[in-house]
Coordinates of C-alpha atoms in Angstrom, one line a residue:
M11 CA 19.1 6.5 -4.4
V12 CA 18.5 10.0 -3.2
H13 CA 16.4 10.0 0.0
L14 CA 14.3 13.1 0.7
K15 CA 12.3 14.0 3.8
I16 CA 9.3 16.0 2.7
N17 CA 7.2 18.3 5.0
Y18 CA 4.1 19.7 3.6
F19 CA 0.7 21.1 4.6
S20 CA -2.2 18.8 4.0
N21 CA -5.5 20.5 3.0
A22 CA -7.3 17.2 3.5
L23 CA -6.1 16.9 7.1
L24 CA -5.5 20.6 7.8
K25 CA -2.2 20.0 9.4
D26 CA 1.5 19.6 8.6
C27 CA 2.5 16.2 7.4
Q28 CA 5.5 14.2 6.4
M29 CA 6.5 11.7 3.7
D30 CA 9.7 10.1 2.5
V31 CA 10.6 10.1 -1.2
C32 CA 13.4 8.2 -2.9
L33 CA 14.6 9.0 -6.4
P34 CA 17.3 7.5 -8.6
D35 CA 20.7 9.1 -8.3
E36 CA 20.4 10.1 -11.9
N37 CA 17.9 9.9 -14.8
K38 CA 19.4 10.5 -18.2
T39 CA 16.3 9.3 -20.1
K40 CA 13.5 11.6 -21.3
D41 CA 10.9 9.2 -20.1
K42 CA 9.1 10.1 -16.9
L43 CA 9.8 7.7 -14.1
P44 CA 7.3 5.2 -12.6
I45 CA 6.3 5.5 -9.0
I46 CA 5.9 2.9 -6.2
Y47 CA 3.8 4.1 -3.3
L48 CA 4.8 2.1 -0.2
L49 CA 2.1 2.1 2.5
H50 CA 2.9 1.2 6.1
G51 CA 0.9 -0.8 8.6
M52 CA -0.3 -0.3 12.2
S53 CA 2.4 0.8 14.6
D54 CA 4.6 1.9 11.7
D55 CA 5.1 5.2 9.8
N56 CA 6.5 6.7 6.7
T57 CA 10.0 5.7 7.6
S58 CA 9.4 2.0 8.2
W59 CA 10.0 0.8 4.6
I60 CA 13.4 2.5 4.6
R61 CA 14.4 1.4 8.1
K62 CA 13.1 -2.2 8.0
T63 CA 13.6 -3.4 4.5
R64 CA 16.3 -3.5 1.7
V65 CA 14.1 -1.6 -0.7
E66 CA 16.6 1.3 -1.3
R67 CA 19.4 -1.0 -1.9
L68 CA 17.4 -3.4 -4.1
L69 CA 16.3 -0.5 -6.4
K70 CA 19.6 1.2 -6.6
S71 CA 20.0 0.2 -10.3
T72 CA 16.3 0.6 -11.3
K73 CA 14.8 3.8 -12.6
V74 CA 11.9 4.2 -10.3
A75 CA 10.7 6.5 -7.5
L76 CA 9.4 5.6 -4.1
V77 CA 6.8 7.6 -2.2
M78 CA 6.1 6.7 1.5
P79 CA 3.3 8.7 3.1
N80 CA 2.3 8.6 6.8
A81 CA -1.2 7.4 7.5
D82 CA -1.0 7.0 11.3
L83 CA -3.7 4.5 12.5
S84 CA -6.2 5.7 10.0
W85 CA -6.7 2.6 7.9
Y86 CA -6.4 4.9 4.9
A87 CA -10.0 6.1 5.6
N88 CA -11.9 9.3 5.7
T89 CA -12.8 9.0 9.3
P90 CA -16.2 9.9 10.8
Y91 CA -14.5 12.5 13.0
G92 CA -13.3 14.5 9.9
M93 CA -9.7 13.5 9.3
N94 CA -9.7 12.6 5.6
Y95 CA -6.7 10.3 5.3
Y96 CA -8.1 8.6 2.2
D97 CA -8.4 11.9 0.3
E98 CA -4.9 12.9 1.4
I99 CA -3.2 9.7 0.2
A100 CA -5.5 8.9 -2.8
Y101 CA -5.6 12.4 -4.3
E102 CA -3.6 15.1 -2.4
I103 CA -0.2 13.3 -2.2
P104 CA -0.1 12.4 -5.9
R105 CA -0.9 16.0 -6.7
V106 CA 1.9 17.2 -4.4
I107 CA 4.3 14.7 -5.8
H108 CA 3.7 15.7 -9.4
E109 CA 4.0 19.4 -8.6
L110 CA 7.3 18.9 -6.8
F111 CA 8.8 16.3 -9.1
P112 CA 7.7 16.8 -12.7
Q113 CA 10.1 14.1 -13.8
L114 CA 7.7 11.5 -12.3
S115 CA 4.9 10.0 -14.3
D116 CA 1.2 10.7 -13.5
K117 CA 0.1 8.0 -15.9
R118 CA -1.9 5.1 -14.4
E119 CA 0.3 2.5 -16.1
K120 CA 3.3 3.9 -14.3
N121 CA 1.8 4.2 -10.8
F122 CA 1.9 1.3 -8.4
V123 CA 0.9 0.8 -4.8
V124 CA 2.3 -1.8 -2.3
G125 CA 1.6 -2.2 1.4
S126 CA 2.2 -4.4 4.4
S127 CA -0.6 -5.4 6.8
M128 CA -2.8 -2.3 7.2
G129 CA -0.9 -0.9 4.3
G130 CA -1.7 -3.9 2.2
Y131 CA -5.4 -3.2 2.9
G132 CA -4.7 0.4 1.9
A133 CA -3.0 -0.6 -1.3
F134 CA -6.0 -2.7 -2.4
K135 CA -8.4 -0.1 -1.3
L136 CA -6.8 2.6 -3.4
A137 CA -6.5 0.3 -6.4
L138 CA -10.2 -0.7 -6.2
S139 CA -11.6 2.7 -5.5
T140 CA -9.7 4.9 -7.8
N141 CA -8.3 4.6 -11.4
K142 CA -4.8 5.9 -10.4
F143 CA -2.9 2.6 -10.0
S144 CA -2.3 -0.2 -12.5
Y145 CA -0.7 -2.7 -10.0
A146 CA -1.3 -3.3 -6.3
A147 CA 0.5 -5.7 -4.0
A148 CA -0.1 -6.7 -0.4
L149 CA 2.2 -8.4 2.1
S150 CA 0.1 -9.9 4.9
G151 CA -2.8 -7.7 3.9
A152 CA -5.3 -6.9 6.7
F153 CA -8.1 -7.2 4.2
N154 CA -11.0 -7.4 6.8
P155 CA -10.5 -4.8 9.6
K156 CA -13.9 -5.6 11.1
S157 CA -12.9 -9.1 11.9
N158 CA -9.4 -8.1 13.0
L159 CA -9.3 -8.6 16.8
V160 CA -5.8 -7.2 16.9
L161 CA -7.3 -3.8 16.5
R162 CA -8.7 -4.0 20.0
S163 CA -5.2 -4.5 21.4
F164 CA -4.1 -1.2 19.8
R165 CA -7.0 1.0 20.8
P166 CA -10.4 0.5 22.5
E167 CA -13.4 -0.3 20.2
K168 CA -14.8 3.2 20.4
Y169 CA -11.6 4.5 18.7
W170 CA -12.2 2.2 15.7
Y171 CA -15.9 3.4 15.5
G172 CA -14.4 6.9 14.9
T173 CA -11.9 5.6 12.3
L174 CA -13.6 3.1 10.0
N175 CA -16.8 4.3 8.4
Q176 CA -20.1 2.4 9.1
L177 CA -18.5 -0.1 11.4
D178 CA -22.1 -1.2 12.3
D179 CA -23.0 -1.7 8.7
F180 CA -19.7 -2.8 7.3
D181 CA -21.2 -4.9 4.5
T182 CA -21.9 -1.7 2.5
S183 CA -19.1 0.4 3.7
V184 CA -16.6 2.2 1.5
D185 CA -14.0 0.8 3.8
N186 CA -15.0 -2.8 3.0
L187 CA -12.8 -4.3 0.3
D188 CA -15.3 -6.9 -0.6
Y189 CA -17.9 -4.2 -1.2
L190 CA -15.4 -2.2 -3.3
A191 CA -14.6 -5.2 -5.4
K192 CA -18.3 -6.0 -6.0
T193 CA -19.3 -2.4 -6.9
R194 CA -16.2 -1.5 -8.9
S195 CA -17.1 0.1 -12.2
T196 CA -16.7 -2.3 -15.2
S197 CA -16.0 0.6 -17.5
E198 CA -12.5 1.1 -16.0
P199 CA -9.5 -1.2 -16.5
L200 CA -8.8 -3.5 -13.6
P201 CA -5.4 -3.2 -11.8
K202 CA -3.3 -6.3 -11.5
F203 CA -3.2 -7.7 -7.9
F204 CA -0.7 -9.7 -6.0
A205 CA -0.9 -11.0 -2.4
W206 CA 1.5 -12.8 -0.2
C207 CA 0.8 -14.1 3.3
G208 CA 2.5 -16.5 5.7
K209 CA 0.7 -19.6 6.7
Q210 CA 1.5 -18.9 10.4
D211 CA 0.2 -15.3 10.1
F212 CA -2.9 -14.4 12.1
L213 CA -4.3 -12.8 8.9
Y214 CA -3.9 -16.0 6.8
Q215 CA -7.6 -16.9 6.9
D216 CA -8.6 -13.3 6.0
N217 CA -6.3 -13.6 3.0
L218 CA -7.8 -16.9 1.9
N219 CA -11.3 -15.4 2.3
F220 CA -10.5 -12.2 0.3
I221 CA -8.8 -14.1 -2.5
N222 CA -11.8 -16.4 -2.7
T223 CA -14.1 -13.3 -3.0
M224 CA -11.9 -11.9 -5.8
N225 CA -12.0 -15.2 -7.7
Q226 CA -15.8 -15.4 -7.3
L227 CA -16.0 -11.9 -8.9
N228 CA -13.6 -12.9 -11.7
I229 CA -11.1 -10.4 -10.6
P230 CA -7.6 -11.9 -11.3
I231 CA -5.3 -11.9 -8.3
E232 CA -1.9 -13.6 -8.1
H233 CA -1.1 -15.0 -4.7
K234 CA 1.6 -16.9 -2.8
F235 CA 1.3 -18.5 0.6
T236 CA 4.5 -19.8 2.3
D237 CA 5.6 -20.5 5.8
G238 CA 5.9 -17.1 7.6
K239 CA 4.6 -14.8 10.3
H240 CA 3.4 -11.3 10.6
D241 CA 6.8 -9.7 10.6
W242 CA 9.1 -7.4 8.6
Y243 CA 11.6 -10.3 8.2
Y244 CA 9.1 -12.0 5.8
W245 CA 7.9 -8.8 4.2
D246 CA 11.5 -7.9 3.4
K247 CA 12.1 -11.4 2.1
Y248 CA 9.3 -11.4 -0.4
L249 CA 9.6 -7.7 -1.3
E250 CA 11.9 -8.6 -4.2
E251 CA 9.3 -11.0 -5.6
I252 CA 7.0 -8.0 -5.9
L253 CA 9.7 -5.8 -7.5
K254 CA 10.2 -8.5 -10.1
W255 CA 6.4 -8.7 -10.7
L256 CA 6.0 -4.9 -11.2
P257 CA 6.6 -3.5 -14.7
I258 CA 9.6 -1.4 -13.7
N259 CA 12.5 -3.1 -15.6
Y260 CA 13.8 -4.2 -12.2
S261 CA 17.6 -4.6 -12.3
P262 CA 18.7 -7.0 -9.5
E263 CA 21.9 -6.4 -7.7
E264 CA 24.8 -8.7 -8.7
R265 CA 25.1 -11.7 -6.3
L266 CA 27.2 -14.8 -6.1
S267 CA 25.2 -18.0 -6.2

């Protein structure tokens, strides 16, 4: 794949930003290419999917584009202190991508979002709160940031009060996935959802709880729980399962059994 480093000015954040984009080496078809947005987790950035997984190699024979934005420690939120990361990634980056790369599709059925940890939360958040993505997948999704004690090991509590909206009233917050699922408009088509989490992951119970909520709301979600921890080794291991699940005509690399 062709790997591009994109520097652009974000109007949502009022600062220079970066993202990584991967494109097929060639595209001889007239059809516009599907896009997978890959969202990173806490302590990672827009380079993490390329550096820590096999994604570029796995997709070398598949006609699909990858977009990897940088969300810092924002939890893909419009923060109370005025940094609108949600607006940037939900609306601004897709606009920039389609202006720069007109060969990429802007159709919902060809736009997908996948994330790990905080990025898994971001993937489901974008899929539940917009009508831009038809498939969303999470690896060790951090689906309930309010209950996530690991946040406090990254930054003091006052930092998170400036990041996640309505932390004191999270039940009705736009950053609460349960609330987004319960209030999602029934007039718009539902995305397809997939979640993987390791049974030894500290987010395992959060994953069980969120999937139970989705089931109670009659929102279909495929899920798989296996042995595994909160680690790129396992996210890379199960990435190919997501690529097979997405409607991208995935062409696996040739392997000896």
